[in-house]
PDB file of C-alpha atoms in Angstrom:
ATOM      1  CA  MET A  21       7.011   9.304 -32.638  1.00 36.00           C
ATOM      2  CA  SER A  22       5.682   6.724 -30.211  1.00 37.00           C
ATOM      3  CA  ARG A  23       7.503   3.808 -28.666  1.00 37.00           C
ATOM      4  CA  LEU A  24       4.338   2.514 -26.999  1.00 39.00           C
ATOM      5  CA  SER A  25       2.042  -0.195 -28.218  1.00 38.00           C
ATOM      6  CA  ARG A  26      -1.638   0.676 -28.345  1.00 37.00           C
ATOM      7  CA  VAL A  27      -3.816  -0.551 -25.501  1.00 38.00           C
ATOM      8  CA  ALA A  28      -6.830  -2.707 -26.313  1.00 36.00           C
ATOM      9  CA  PRO A  29     -10.100  -0.678 -26.161  1.00 34.00           C
ATOM     10  CA  TRP A  30     -11.587  -2.765 -23.376  1.00 30.00           C
ATOM     11  CA  LEU A  31      -8.724  -1.723 -21.101  1.00 35.00           C
ATOM     12  CA  ALA A  32      -9.815   1.907 -21.331  1.00 36.00           C
ATOM     13  CA  SER A  33     -12.904   1.385 -19.155  1.00 36.00           C
ATOM     14  CA  PRO A  34     -12.264   2.553 -15.554  1.00 40.00           C
ATOM     15  CA  ARG A  35     -13.051   0.072 -12.848  1.00 41.00           C
ATOM     16  CA  ASP A  36     -15.850   0.635 -10.352  1.00 44.00           C
ATOM     17  CA  ALA A  37     -14.668   3.666  -8.324  1.00 46.00           C
ATOM     18  CA  ARG A  38     -16.529   2.430  -5.226  1.00 52.00           C
ATOM     19  CA  HIS A  39     -14.001  -0.389  -4.854  1.00 67.00           C
ATOM     20  CA  ASP A  40     -10.925   1.517  -6.013  1.00 83.00           C
ATOM     21  CA  PRO A  41      -8.669   3.101  -3.362  1.00 94.00           C
ATOM     22  CA  VAL A  42      -7.052   5.325  -6.021  1.00 96.00           C
ATOM     23  CA  ARG A  43      -8.337   8.771  -6.942  1.00 95.00           C
ATOM     24  CA  VAL A  44      -6.967  12.004  -8.346  1.00 96.00           C
ATOM     25  CA  LEU A  45      -5.877  14.360  -5.575  1.00 96.00           C
ATOM     26  CA  VAL A  46      -7.495  17.761  -5.150  1.00 95.00           C
ATOM     27  CA  HIS A  47      -6.271  20.925  -3.489  1.00 95.00           C
ATOM     28  CA  SER A  48      -7.623  19.915  -0.072  1.00 95.00           C
ATOM     29  CA  ASP A  49      -5.289  16.875  -0.175  1.00 95.00           C
ATOM     30  CA  THR A  50      -2.169  19.083  -0.275  1.00 96.00           C
ATOM     31  CA  ASP A  51      -1.296  18.832   3.421  1.00 95.00           C
ATOM     32  CA  ALA A  52      -1.688  15.047   3.406  1.00 96.00           C
ATOM     33  CA  LEU A  53       0.531  14.824   0.317  1.00 97.00           C
ATOM     34  CA  ARG A  54       3.169  17.023   1.931  1.00 97.00           C
ATOM     35  CA  ALA A  55       3.172  14.784   5.017  1.00 97.00           C
ATOM     36  CA  LEU A  56       3.629  11.749   2.782  1.00 97.00           C
ATOM     37  CA  ILE A  57       6.519  13.360   0.890  1.00 98.00           C
ATOM     38  CA  ALA A  58       8.202  14.299   4.188  1.00 97.00           C
ATOM     39  CA  ARG A  59       8.808  10.620   4.979  1.00 97.00           C
ATOM     40  CA  ASP A  60      11.804  10.719   2.619  1.00 98.00           C
ATOM     41  CA  ARG A  61      12.887  14.163   1.451  1.00 97.00           C
ATOM     42  CA  VAL A  62      15.607  12.722  -0.802  1.00 98.00           C
ATOM     43  CA  ALA A  63      13.708   9.976  -2.619  1.00 97.00           C
ATOM     44  CA  ASN A  64      10.698  12.287  -3.021  1.00 98.00           C
ATOM     45  CA  VAL A  65      12.580  15.479  -3.936  1.00 98.00           C
ATOM     46  CA  PHE A  66      11.204  15.620  -7.490  1.00 96.00           C
ATOM     47  CA  VAL A  67       7.558  15.678  -6.423  1.00 96.00           C
ATOM     48  CA  ASP A  68       8.394  17.756  -3.328  1.00 97.00           C
ATOM     49  CA  SER A  69       9.770  20.469  -5.606  1.00 95.00           C
ATOM     50  CA  LEU A  70       6.649  20.378  -7.795  1.00 93.00           C
ATOM     51  CA  VAL A  71       4.271  20.679  -4.852  1.00 94.00           C
ATOM     52  CA  ASN A  72       6.299  23.553  -3.391  1.00 92.00           C
ATOM     53  CA  GLN A  73       6.399  25.304  -6.739  1.00 88.00           C
ATOM     54  CA  HIS A  74       2.639  25.144  -7.286  1.00 87.00           C
ATOM     55  CA  ARG A  75       1.616  25.125  -3.587  1.00 89.00           C
ATOM     56  CA  SER A  76      -0.937  22.445  -4.310  1.00 91.00           C
ATOM     57  CA  ALA A  77      -1.424  18.743  -4.917  1.00 91.00           C
ATOM     58  CA  VAL A  78      -3.141  19.733  -8.174  1.00 91.00           C
ATOM     59  CA  PRO A  79      -0.688  19.915 -11.110  1.00 87.00           C
ATOM     60  CA  VAL A  80      -0.850  22.918 -13.421  1.00 83.00           C
ATOM     61  CA  ALA A  81       0.666  21.021 -16.365  1.00 83.00           C
ATOM     62  CA  PRO A  82      -1.967  19.953 -18.938  1.00 85.00           C
ATOM     63  CA  GLY A  83      -2.581  16.216 -18.852  1.00 87.00           C
ATOM     64  CA  ALA A  84      -0.802  15.750 -15.505  1.00 93.00           C
ATOM     65  CA  TYR A  85      -2.381  14.224 -12.397  1.00 95.00           C
ATOM     66  CA  MET A  86      -1.404  13.466  -8.826  1.00 96.00           C
ATOM     67  CA  LEU A  87      -2.901  10.156  -7.797  1.00 97.00           C
ATOM     68  CA  GLY A  88      -3.454   9.069  -4.232  1.00 97.00           C
ATOM     69  CA  TYR A  89      -3.943   5.609  -2.722  1.00 97.00           C
ATOM     70  CA  PHE A  90      -6.262   5.877   0.279  1.00 96.00           C
ATOM     71  CA  MET A  91      -6.807   3.470   3.163  1.00 91.00           C
ATOM     72  CA  ASP A  92      -9.312   3.397   6.020  1.00 80.00           C
ATOM     73  CA  ASP A  93     -12.323   3.856   3.723  1.00 76.00           C
ATOM     74  CA  GLY A  94     -10.713   6.652   1.763  1.00 73.00           C
ATOM     75  CA  VAL A  95      -9.520   8.674   4.752  1.00 84.00           C
ATOM     76  CA  ARG A  96      -5.747   8.122   5.017  1.00 93.00           C
ATOM     77  CA  LEU A  97      -3.363   8.849   2.146  1.00 96.00           C
ATOM     78  CA  ALA A  98      -0.944   5.912   2.094  1.00 97.00           C
ATOM     79  CA  ALA A  99       0.889   6.499  -1.216  1.00 98.00           C
ATOM     80  CA  ALA A 100       0.840   8.808  -4.205  1.00 98.00           C
ATOM     81  CA  CYS A 101       1.992   8.924  -7.813  1.00 98.00           C
ATOM     82  CA  TRP A 102       2.724  11.803 -10.167  1.00 97.00           C
ATOM     83  CA  VAL A 103       1.404  10.964 -13.644  1.00 96.00           C
ATOM     84  CA  GLY A 104       2.440  13.344 -16.408  1.00 93.00           C
ATOM     85  CA  SER A 105       5.071  13.197 -19.116  1.00 90.00           C
ATOM     86  CA  ASN A 106       6.989  11.319 -16.415  1.00 93.00           C
ATOM     87  CA  VAL A 107       5.513   8.954 -13.840  1.00 97.00           C
ATOM     88  CA  VAL A 108       6.926   9.100 -10.303  1.00 98.00           C
ATOM     89  CA  PRO A 109       5.663   6.948  -7.395  1.00 98.00           C
ATOM     90  CA  ILE A 110       5.778   8.396  -3.869  1.00 98.00           C
ATOM     91  CA  GLU A 111       6.074   6.145  -0.802  1.00 98.00           C
ATOM     92  CA  ALA A 112       4.412   3.365  -2.790  1.00 98.00           C
ATOM     93  CA  THR A 113       4.678  -0.376  -2.179  1.00 97.00           C
ATOM     94  CA  PRO A 114       4.445  -2.774  -5.133  1.00 97.00           C
ATOM     95  CA  GLU A 115       0.774  -3.291  -4.228  1.00 96.00           C
ATOM     96  CA  HIS A 116       0.076   0.454  -4.352  1.00 97.00           C
ATOM     97  CA  ALA A 117       2.033   0.668  -7.594  1.00 97.00           C
ATOM     98  CA  GLY A 118      -0.155  -1.974  -9.204  1.00 96.00           C
ATOM     99  CA  TYR A 119      -3.260   0.104  -8.512  1.00 97.00           C
ATOM    100  CA  PHE A 120      -1.594   3.212  -9.942  1.00 97.00           C
ATOM    101  CA  ALA A 121      -0.611   1.285 -13.070  1.00 97.00           C
ATOM    102  CA  ARG A 122      -4.144   0.047 -13.588  1.00 96.00           C
ATOM    103  CA  TRP A 123      -5.415   3.628 -13.319  1.00 96.00           C
ATOM    104  CA  MET A 124      -2.833   4.646 -15.933  1.00 96.00           C
ATOM    105  CA  VAL A 125      -4.004   1.915 -18.297  1.00 95.00           C
ATOM    106  CA  ALA A 126      -7.626   2.969 -17.897  1.00 94.00           C
ATOM    107  CA  HIS A 127      -6.700   6.608 -18.640  1.00 94.00           C
ATOM    108  CA  TRP A 128      -3.841   5.928 -21.026  1.00 92.00           C
ATOM    109  CA  GLN A 129      -1.616   8.652 -22.427  1.00 91.00           C
ATOM    110  CA  PRO A 130       2.006   8.466 -23.635  1.00 90.00           C
ATOM    111  CA  HIS A 131       4.760   8.881 -21.043  1.00 93.00           C
ATOM    112  CA  ALA A 132       8.453   9.596 -21.498  1.00 89.00           C
ATOM    113  CA  SER A 133       9.579   7.645 -18.438  1.00 94.00           C
ATOM    114  CA  ILE A 134       8.801   6.148 -15.064  1.00 97.00           C
ATOM    115  CA  PHE A 135      11.382   6.722 -12.349  1.00 97.00           C
ATOM    116  CA  GLY A 136      11.701   6.516  -8.600  1.00 97.00           C
ATOM    117  CA  PRO A 137      12.245   3.875  -5.910  1.00 98.00           C
ATOM    118  CA  ALA A 138      12.962   0.623  -7.704  1.00 98.00           C
ATOM    119  CA  ASP A 139      10.307  -1.649  -6.184  1.00 97.00           C
ATOM    120  CA  ALA A 140       7.410   0.664  -7.017  1.00 98.00           C
ATOM    121  CA  THR A 141       8.760   1.725 -10.420  1.00 98.00           C
ATOM    122  CA  LEU A 142       9.268  -1.853 -11.576  1.00 98.00           C
ATOM    123  CA  ALA A 143       5.894  -2.930 -10.199  1.00 98.00           C
ATOM    124  CA  ILE A 144       4.186  -0.237 -12.291  1.00 98.00           C
ATOM    125  CA  MET A 145       5.996  -1.423 -15.404  1.00 97.00           C
ATOM    126  CA  THR A 146       5.192  -5.076 -14.704  1.00 97.00           C
ATOM    127  CA  GLU A 147       1.495  -4.217 -14.640  1.00 96.00           C
ATOM    128  CA  LEU A 148       1.775  -2.147 -17.817  1.00 96.00           C
ATOM    129  CA  GLN A 149       3.595  -4.974 -19.579  1.00 95.00           C
ATOM    130  CA  SER A 150       0.758  -7.349 -18.706  1.00 95.00           C
ATOM    131  CA  THR A 151      -1.547  -5.189 -20.850  1.00 94.00           C
ATOM    132  CA  GLY A 152       0.830  -5.100 -23.818  1.00 94.00           C
ATOM    133  CA  ILE A 153       2.537  -1.768 -23.124  1.00 93.00           C
ATOM    134  CA  LYS A 154       6.223  -1.972 -23.956  1.00 94.00           C
ATOM    135  CA  ALA A 155       9.270   0.043 -22.888  1.00 93.00           C
ATOM    136  CA  GLN A 156      12.312   0.972 -24.896  1.00 90.00           C
ATOM    137  CA  GLU A 157      14.620   0.302 -21.940  1.00 93.00           C
ATOM    138  CA  ILE A 158      14.314  -0.670 -18.274  1.00 95.00           C
ATOM    139  CA  ARG A 159      17.144   0.272 -15.925  1.00 96.00           C
ATOM    140  CA  THR A 160      16.468  -1.839 -12.865  1.00 96.00           C
ATOM    141  CA  ASN A 161      19.306  -0.857 -10.528  1.00 97.00           C
ATOM    142  CA  GLN A 162      20.277   2.785 -10.076  1.00 98.00           C
ATOM    143  CA  PRO A 163      21.954   3.562  -6.756  1.00 98.00           C
ATOM    144  CA  LEU A 164      20.523   6.691  -5.120  1.00 98.00           C
ATOM    145  CA  LEU A 165      23.439   8.676  -3.699  1.00 98.00           C
ATOM    146  CA  THR A 166      23.694  11.642  -1.347  1.00 98.00           C
ATOM    147  CA  ILE A 167      26.289  13.921   0.154  1.00 98.00           C
ATOM    148  CA  SER A 168      25.978  16.500   2.910  1.00 96.00           C
ATOM    149  CA  GLY A 169      28.854  18.619   4.112  1.00 92.00           C
ATOM    150  CA  GLU A 170      31.979  19.443   2.182  1.00 95.00           C
ATOM    151  CA  PRO A 171      33.051  17.208  -0.716  1.00 97.00           C
ATOM    152  CA  MET A 172      36.189  15.111  -0.268  1.00 97.00           C
ATOM    153  CA  VAL A 173      37.776  16.702  -3.366  1.00 96.00           C
ATOM    154  CA  ALA A 174      38.588  20.367  -3.905  1.00 97.00           C
ATOM    155  CA  PRO A 175      35.949  21.957  -6.166  1.00 97.00           C
ATOM    156  CA  HIS A 176      36.959  23.214  -9.586  1.00 97.00           C
ATOM    157  CA  PRO A 177      37.355  26.999  -9.208  1.00 95.00           C
ATOM    158  CA  ALA A 178      36.016  27.753 -12.691  1.00 95.00           C
ATOM    159  CA  LEU A 179      32.658  26.002 -12.300  1.00 97.00           C
ATOM    160  CA  ALA A 180      29.941  28.616 -11.898  1.00 96.00           C
ATOM    161  CA  VAL A 181      26.226  29.236 -12.178  1.00 97.00           C
ATOM    162  CA  SER A 182      25.399  29.473 -15.887  1.00 95.00           C
ATOM    163  CA  ASP A 183      24.544  32.867 -17.348  1.00 92.00           C
ATOM    164  CA  SER A 184      21.633  33.541 -19.681  1.00 91.00           C
ATOM    165  CA  GLU A 185      24.098  34.723 -22.336  1.00 90.00           C
ATOM    166  CA  GLN A 186      25.377  31.120 -22.458  1.00 90.00           C
ATOM    167  CA  PHE A 187      21.972  29.738 -23.441  1.00 93.00           C
ATOM    168  CA  GLY A 188      22.972  28.640 -26.952  1.00 91.00           C
ATOM    169  CA  GLU A 189      26.088  26.791 -25.812  1.00 93.00           C
ATOM    170  CA  ILE A 190      24.317  25.234 -22.800  1.00 93.00           C
ATOM    171  CA  LEU A 191      21.477  24.063 -25.052  1.00 93.00           C
ATOM    172  CA  VAL A 192      23.937  22.315 -27.380  1.00 92.00           C
ATOM    173  CA  ALA A 193      25.642  20.594 -24.421  1.00 92.00           C
ATOM    174  CA  ALA A 194      22.318  19.639 -22.827  1.00 92.00           C
ATOM    175  CA  ALA A 195      21.057  18.086 -26.062  1.00 91.00           C
ATOM    176  CA  ALA A 196      24.311  16.143 -26.476  1.00 90.00           C
ATOM    177  CA  MET A 197      24.005  14.834 -22.913  1.00 91.00           C
ATOM    178  CA  PHE A 198      20.387  13.788 -23.442  1.00 87.00           C
ATOM    179  CA  GLU A 199      21.151  11.929 -26.652  1.00 87.00           C
ATOM    180  CA  GLU A 200      24.073  10.090 -25.047  1.00 85.00           C
ATOM    181  CA  GLU A 201      21.896   9.091 -22.112  1.00 82.00           C
ATOM    182  CA  VAL A 202      18.684   7.939 -23.803  1.00 76.00           C
ATOM    183  CA  GLY A 203      19.721   7.343 -27.402  1.00 75.00           C
ATOM    184  CA  TYR A 204      17.650   9.934 -29.275  1.00 78.00           C
ATOM    185  CA  SER A 205      17.446  13.723 -29.582  1.00 79.00           C
ATOM    186  CA  PRO A 206      15.405  15.649 -26.975  1.00 80.00           C
ATOM    187  CA  PHE A 207      14.070  17.748 -29.844  1.00 80.00           C
ATOM    188  CA  LEU A 208      11.989  14.816 -31.083  1.00 77.00           C
ATOM    189  CA  GLY A 209       9.514  15.568 -28.299  1.00 67.00           C
ATOM    190  CA  GLY A 210       9.333  19.231 -29.327  1.00 73.00           C
ATOM    191  CA  GLU A 211      12.301  21.567 -29.563  1.00 81.00           C
ATOM    192  CA  ALA A 212      10.399  24.487 -28.035  1.00 85.00           C
ATOM    193  CA  ASN A 213       9.642  22.523 -24.858  1.00 84.00           C
ATOM    194  CA  TYR A 214      13.245  21.475 -24.406  1.00 86.00           C
ATOM    195  CA  ARG A 215      14.505  25.022 -25.048  1.00 90.00           C
ATOM    196  CA  ARG A 216      12.107  26.339 -22.405  1.00 90.00           C
ATOM    197  CA  ARG A 217      13.329  23.745 -19.909  1.00 91.00           C
ATOM    198  CA  VAL A 218      16.998  24.665 -20.424  1.00 93.00           C
ATOM    199  CA  ALA A 219      16.167  28.383 -20.230  1.00 94.00           C
ATOM    200  CA  TRP A 220      14.204  27.798 -17.012  1.00 94.00           C
ATOM    201  CA  LEU A 221      17.136  25.985 -15.382  1.00 96.00           C
ATOM    202  CA  ILE A 222      19.496  28.821 -16.283  1.00 96.00           C
ATOM    203  CA  SER A 223      17.144  31.615 -15.194  1.00 95.00           C
ATOM    204  CA  ASN A 224      16.573  29.959 -11.797  1.00 95.00           C
ATOM    205  CA  GLY A 225      20.275  29.416 -11.123  1.00 96.00           C
ATOM    206  CA  TYR A 226      19.998  25.638 -11.408  1.00 97.00           C
ATOM    207  CA  SER A 227      22.472  25.214 -14.289  1.00 97.00           C
ATOM    208  CA  PHE A 228      26.208  25.004 -13.530  1.00 97.00           C
ATOM    209  CA  SER A 229      28.888  25.082 -16.195  1.00 96.00           C
ATOM    210  CA  HIS A 230      32.440  25.887 -17.270  1.00 96.00           C
ATOM    211  CA  ALA A 231      33.098  26.991 -20.836  1.00 92.00           C
ATOM    212  CA  GLU A 232      36.096  27.739 -23.004  1.00 88.00           C
ATOM    213  CA  PRO A 233      36.936  31.395 -23.790  1.00 82.00           C
ATOM    214  CA  LEU A 234      35.158  31.037 -27.147  1.00 78.00           C
ATOM    215  CA  GLY A 235      32.042  29.670 -25.443  1.00 81.00           C
ATOM    216  CA  GLU A 236      32.099  25.893 -25.994  1.00 89.00           C
ATOM    217  CA  VAL A 237      30.997  24.107 -22.824  1.00 94.00           C
ATOM    218  CA  ILE A 238      33.605  21.930 -21.127  1.00 96.00           C
ATOM    219  CA  PHE A 239      31.384  20.638 -18.305  1.00 96.00           C
ATOM    220  CA  LYS A 240      27.776  21.142 -17.252  1.00 96.00           C
ATOM    221  CA  ALA A 241      25.322  19.846 -14.674  1.00 97.00           C
ATOM    222  CA  ASP A 242      21.837  20.856 -13.547  1.00 97.00           C
ATOM    223  CA  LEU A 243      19.674  20.680 -10.475  1.00 98.00           C
ATOM    224  CA  GLY A 244      16.595  18.901 -11.756  1.00 95.00           C
ATOM    225  CA  ALA A 245      14.758  19.252  -8.442  1.00 97.00           C
ATOM    226  CA  VAL A 246      15.298  21.732  -5.615  1.00 97.00           C
ATOM    227  CA  THR A 247      13.738  22.049  -2.167  1.00 97.00           C
ATOM    228  CA  GLN A 248      14.937  23.564   1.097  1.00 96.00           C
ATOM    229  CA  TYR A 249      15.937  20.056   2.215  1.00 97.00           C
ATOM    230  CA  ALA A 250      17.599  18.498  -0.816  1.00 98.00           C
ATOM    231  CA  THR A 251      18.544  18.893  -4.446  1.00 98.00           C
ATOM    232  CA  GLN A 252      18.791  16.302  -7.193  1.00 98.00           C
ATOM    233  CA  VAL A 253      21.594  16.603  -9.728  1.00 98.00           C
ATOM    234  CA  GLN A 254      20.901  15.674 -13.345  1.00 95.00           C
ATOM    235  CA  GLY A 255      22.323  16.362 -16.788  1.00 93.00           C
ATOM    236  CA  VAL A 256      25.966  15.795 -15.858  1.00 95.00           C
ATOM    237  CA  TRP A 257      28.034  16.074 -19.046  1.00 95.00           C
ATOM    238  CA  MET A 258      31.700  16.412 -19.920  1.00 95.00           C
ATOM    239  CA  ASN A 259      32.763  17.568 -23.357  1.00 95.00           C
ATOM    240  CA  PRO A 260      34.301  14.495 -25.076  1.00 93.00           C
ATOM    241  CA  ARG A 261      37.476  16.461 -25.851  1.00 93.00           C
ATOM    242  CA  TYR A 262      38.122  16.829 -22.121  1.00 94.00           C
ATOM    243  CA  ARG A 263      37.308  13.313 -20.965  1.00 92.00           C
ATOM    244  CA  GLY A 264      40.061  11.197 -19.451  1.00 91.00           C
ATOM    245  CA  LEU A 265      41.992  14.209 -18.140  1.00 93.00           C
ATOM    246  CA  GLY A 266      41.080  13.726 -14.479  1.00 93.00           C
ATOM    247  CA  LEU A 267      38.784  16.768 -14.289  1.00 96.00           C
ATOM    248  CA  SER A 268      35.479  15.117 -13.401  1.00 96.00           C
ATOM    249  CA  ALA A 269      35.975  14.814  -9.633  1.00 97.00           C
ATOM    250  CA  SER A 270      36.764  18.494  -9.139  1.00 97.00           C
ATOM    251  CA  TYR A 271      33.844  19.521 -11.334  1.00 97.00           C
ATOM    252  CA  MET A 272      31.449  17.290  -9.368  1.00 97.00           C
ATOM    253  CA  ALA A 273      32.827  18.692  -6.117  1.00 98.00           C
ATOM    254  CA  GLY A 274      32.015  22.103  -7.542  1.00 97.00           C
ATOM    255  CA  VAL A 275      28.475  20.960  -8.312  1.00 98.00           C
ATOM    256  CA  VAL A 276      28.053  19.886  -4.679  1.00 98.00           C
ATOM    257  CA  THR A 277      29.357  23.209  -3.389  1.00 98.00           C
ATOM    258  CA  LEU A 278      27.002  25.203  -5.619  1.00 98.00           C
ATOM    259  CA  ALA A 279      24.046  22.895  -4.895  1.00 98.00           C
ATOM    260  CA  GLN A 280      24.517  23.331  -1.163  1.00 97.00           C
ATOM    261  CA  ARG A 281      23.703  27.002  -1.547  1.00 97.00           C
ATOM    262  CA  HIS A 282      20.138  25.782  -2.094  1.00 97.00           C
ATOM    263  CA  ALA A 283      19.864  22.828   0.318  1.00 98.00           C
ATOM    264  CA  PRO A 284      22.100  20.862   2.707  1.00 97.00           C
ATOM    265  CA  VAL A 285      21.747  17.495   0.952  1.00 98.00           C
ATOM    266  CA  THR A 286      22.810  16.893  -2.642  1.00 98.00           C
ATOM    267  CA  SER A 287      21.497  13.738  -4.331  1.00 98.00           C
ATOM    268  CA  LEU A 288      21.655  11.942  -7.646  1.00 98.00           C
ATOM    269  CA  TYR A 289      21.077   8.468  -9.043  1.00 97.00           C
ATOM    270  CA  VAL A 290      23.360   6.582 -11.389  1.00 96.00           C
ATOM    271  CA  ASN A 291      23.188   3.426 -13.492  1.00 95.00           C
ATOM    272  CA  ASP A 292      24.730   0.506 -11.623  1.00 95.00           C
ATOM    273  CA  TYR A 293      26.746  -0.537 -14.679  1.00 94.00           C
ATOM    274  CA  ASN A 294      28.429   2.870 -14.925  1.00 94.00           C
ATOM    275  CA  THR A 295      31.351   1.857 -12.754  1.00 94.00           C
ATOM    276  CA  THR A 296      33.424   4.877 -13.754  1.00 93.00           C
ATOM    277  CA  ALA A 297      30.772   7.334 -12.592  1.00 94.00           C
ATOM    278  CA  ARG A 298      30.104   5.378  -9.404  1.00 96.00           C
ATOM    279  CA  ALA A 299      33.796   5.441  -8.503  1.00 95.00           C
ATOM    280  CA  LEU A 300      33.890   9.180  -9.235  1.00 96.00           C
ATOM    281  CA  TYR A 301      30.904   9.929  -6.990  1.00 97.00           C
ATOM    282  CA  GLU A 302      32.381   7.819  -4.200  1.00 97.00           C
ATOM    283  CA  ARG A 303      35.630   9.736  -4.481  1.00 97.00           C
ATOM    284  CA  VAL A 304      33.755  13.030  -4.124  1.00 98.00           C
ATOM    285  CA  GLY A 305      31.983  11.720  -1.019  1.00 97.00           C
ATOM    286  CA  PHE A 306      28.578  10.469  -2.155  1.00 98.00           C
ATOM    287  CA  GLU A 307      27.083   7.494  -0.302  1.00 97.00           C
ATOM    288  CA  GLN A 308      24.239   5.180  -1.333  1.00 98.00           C
ATOM    289  CA  VAL A 309      20.960   5.651   0.544  1.00 97.00           C
ATOM    290  CA  GLY A 310      18.557   3.761  -1.710  1.00 97.00           C
ATOM    291  CA  THR A 311      17.936   2.261  -5.133  1.00 98.00           C
ATOM    292  CA  PHE A 312      16.006   3.809  -8.013  1.00 98.00           C
ATOM    293  CA  ALA A 313      14.884   2.362 -11.329  1.00 98.00           C
ATOM    294  CA  THR A 314      14.001   4.078 -14.587  1.00 97.00           C
ATOM    295  CA  VAL A 315      11.771   2.950 -17.432  1.00 96.00           C
ATOM    296  CA  LEU A 316      12.271   4.720 -20.775  1.00 94.00           C
ATOM    297  CA  PHE A 317       9.571   4.660 -23.459  1.00 92.00           C
TER     298      PHE A 317
END
């Protein structure tokens, strides 16, 4: 299933590389990319975790690329952009983002989303829209929140790192969360891939949950990105039967406590219109440090 319009054939011709400051990064660019990421360890935590995992600026995922925008005649790396199933700009201005978008058009492949700092994310999508590429949804204002130190609410004592024996129940909860968030089943993109992702989160200790005695998940959350400096929380989900009982704050405090075993700063981003969630995160002790945007295809 594709939610993208096809790009006209003439758009598939790359521009003259001699006048293009964008190129695909190679292994020798790794140190420069790490220095770029270090400018903002929270906003760049997703790509930071990928580079640390693979120890290179070169992605191992098929069809994924790390783009760089170079200045000073191709010497200085000024911005970067991960281009894979997701697209994530790194320290990019709207001008940089426009160049990345034009590279994407010239080498078009389907993407699930674009996310990251709002200015760059929206600039990429504006350029894509000018070529006829359409999005399913654009979320323009997502406060980026962080907390360091103890949460302002006592953590729920039953929240724990998920166990591999809980895989089936966690998978059901994760799929329910995904469908609530984006409006379609994660299995549409390939059930095997999604199962592997959930299993990977559990096996690495990045899935937190509390379940009933019979196994049904009450609450779950994941760490979608982890470095020694920061983590990024994703996949927060409360079983509908337990909503409205005042449990969310203590569960989120528990997420912070468990996340801080990995890194001192816990981050997440939330839709601006989700006033209930924003009030909850504020109660726990999260503060806004930036603004993200997300484009869903």
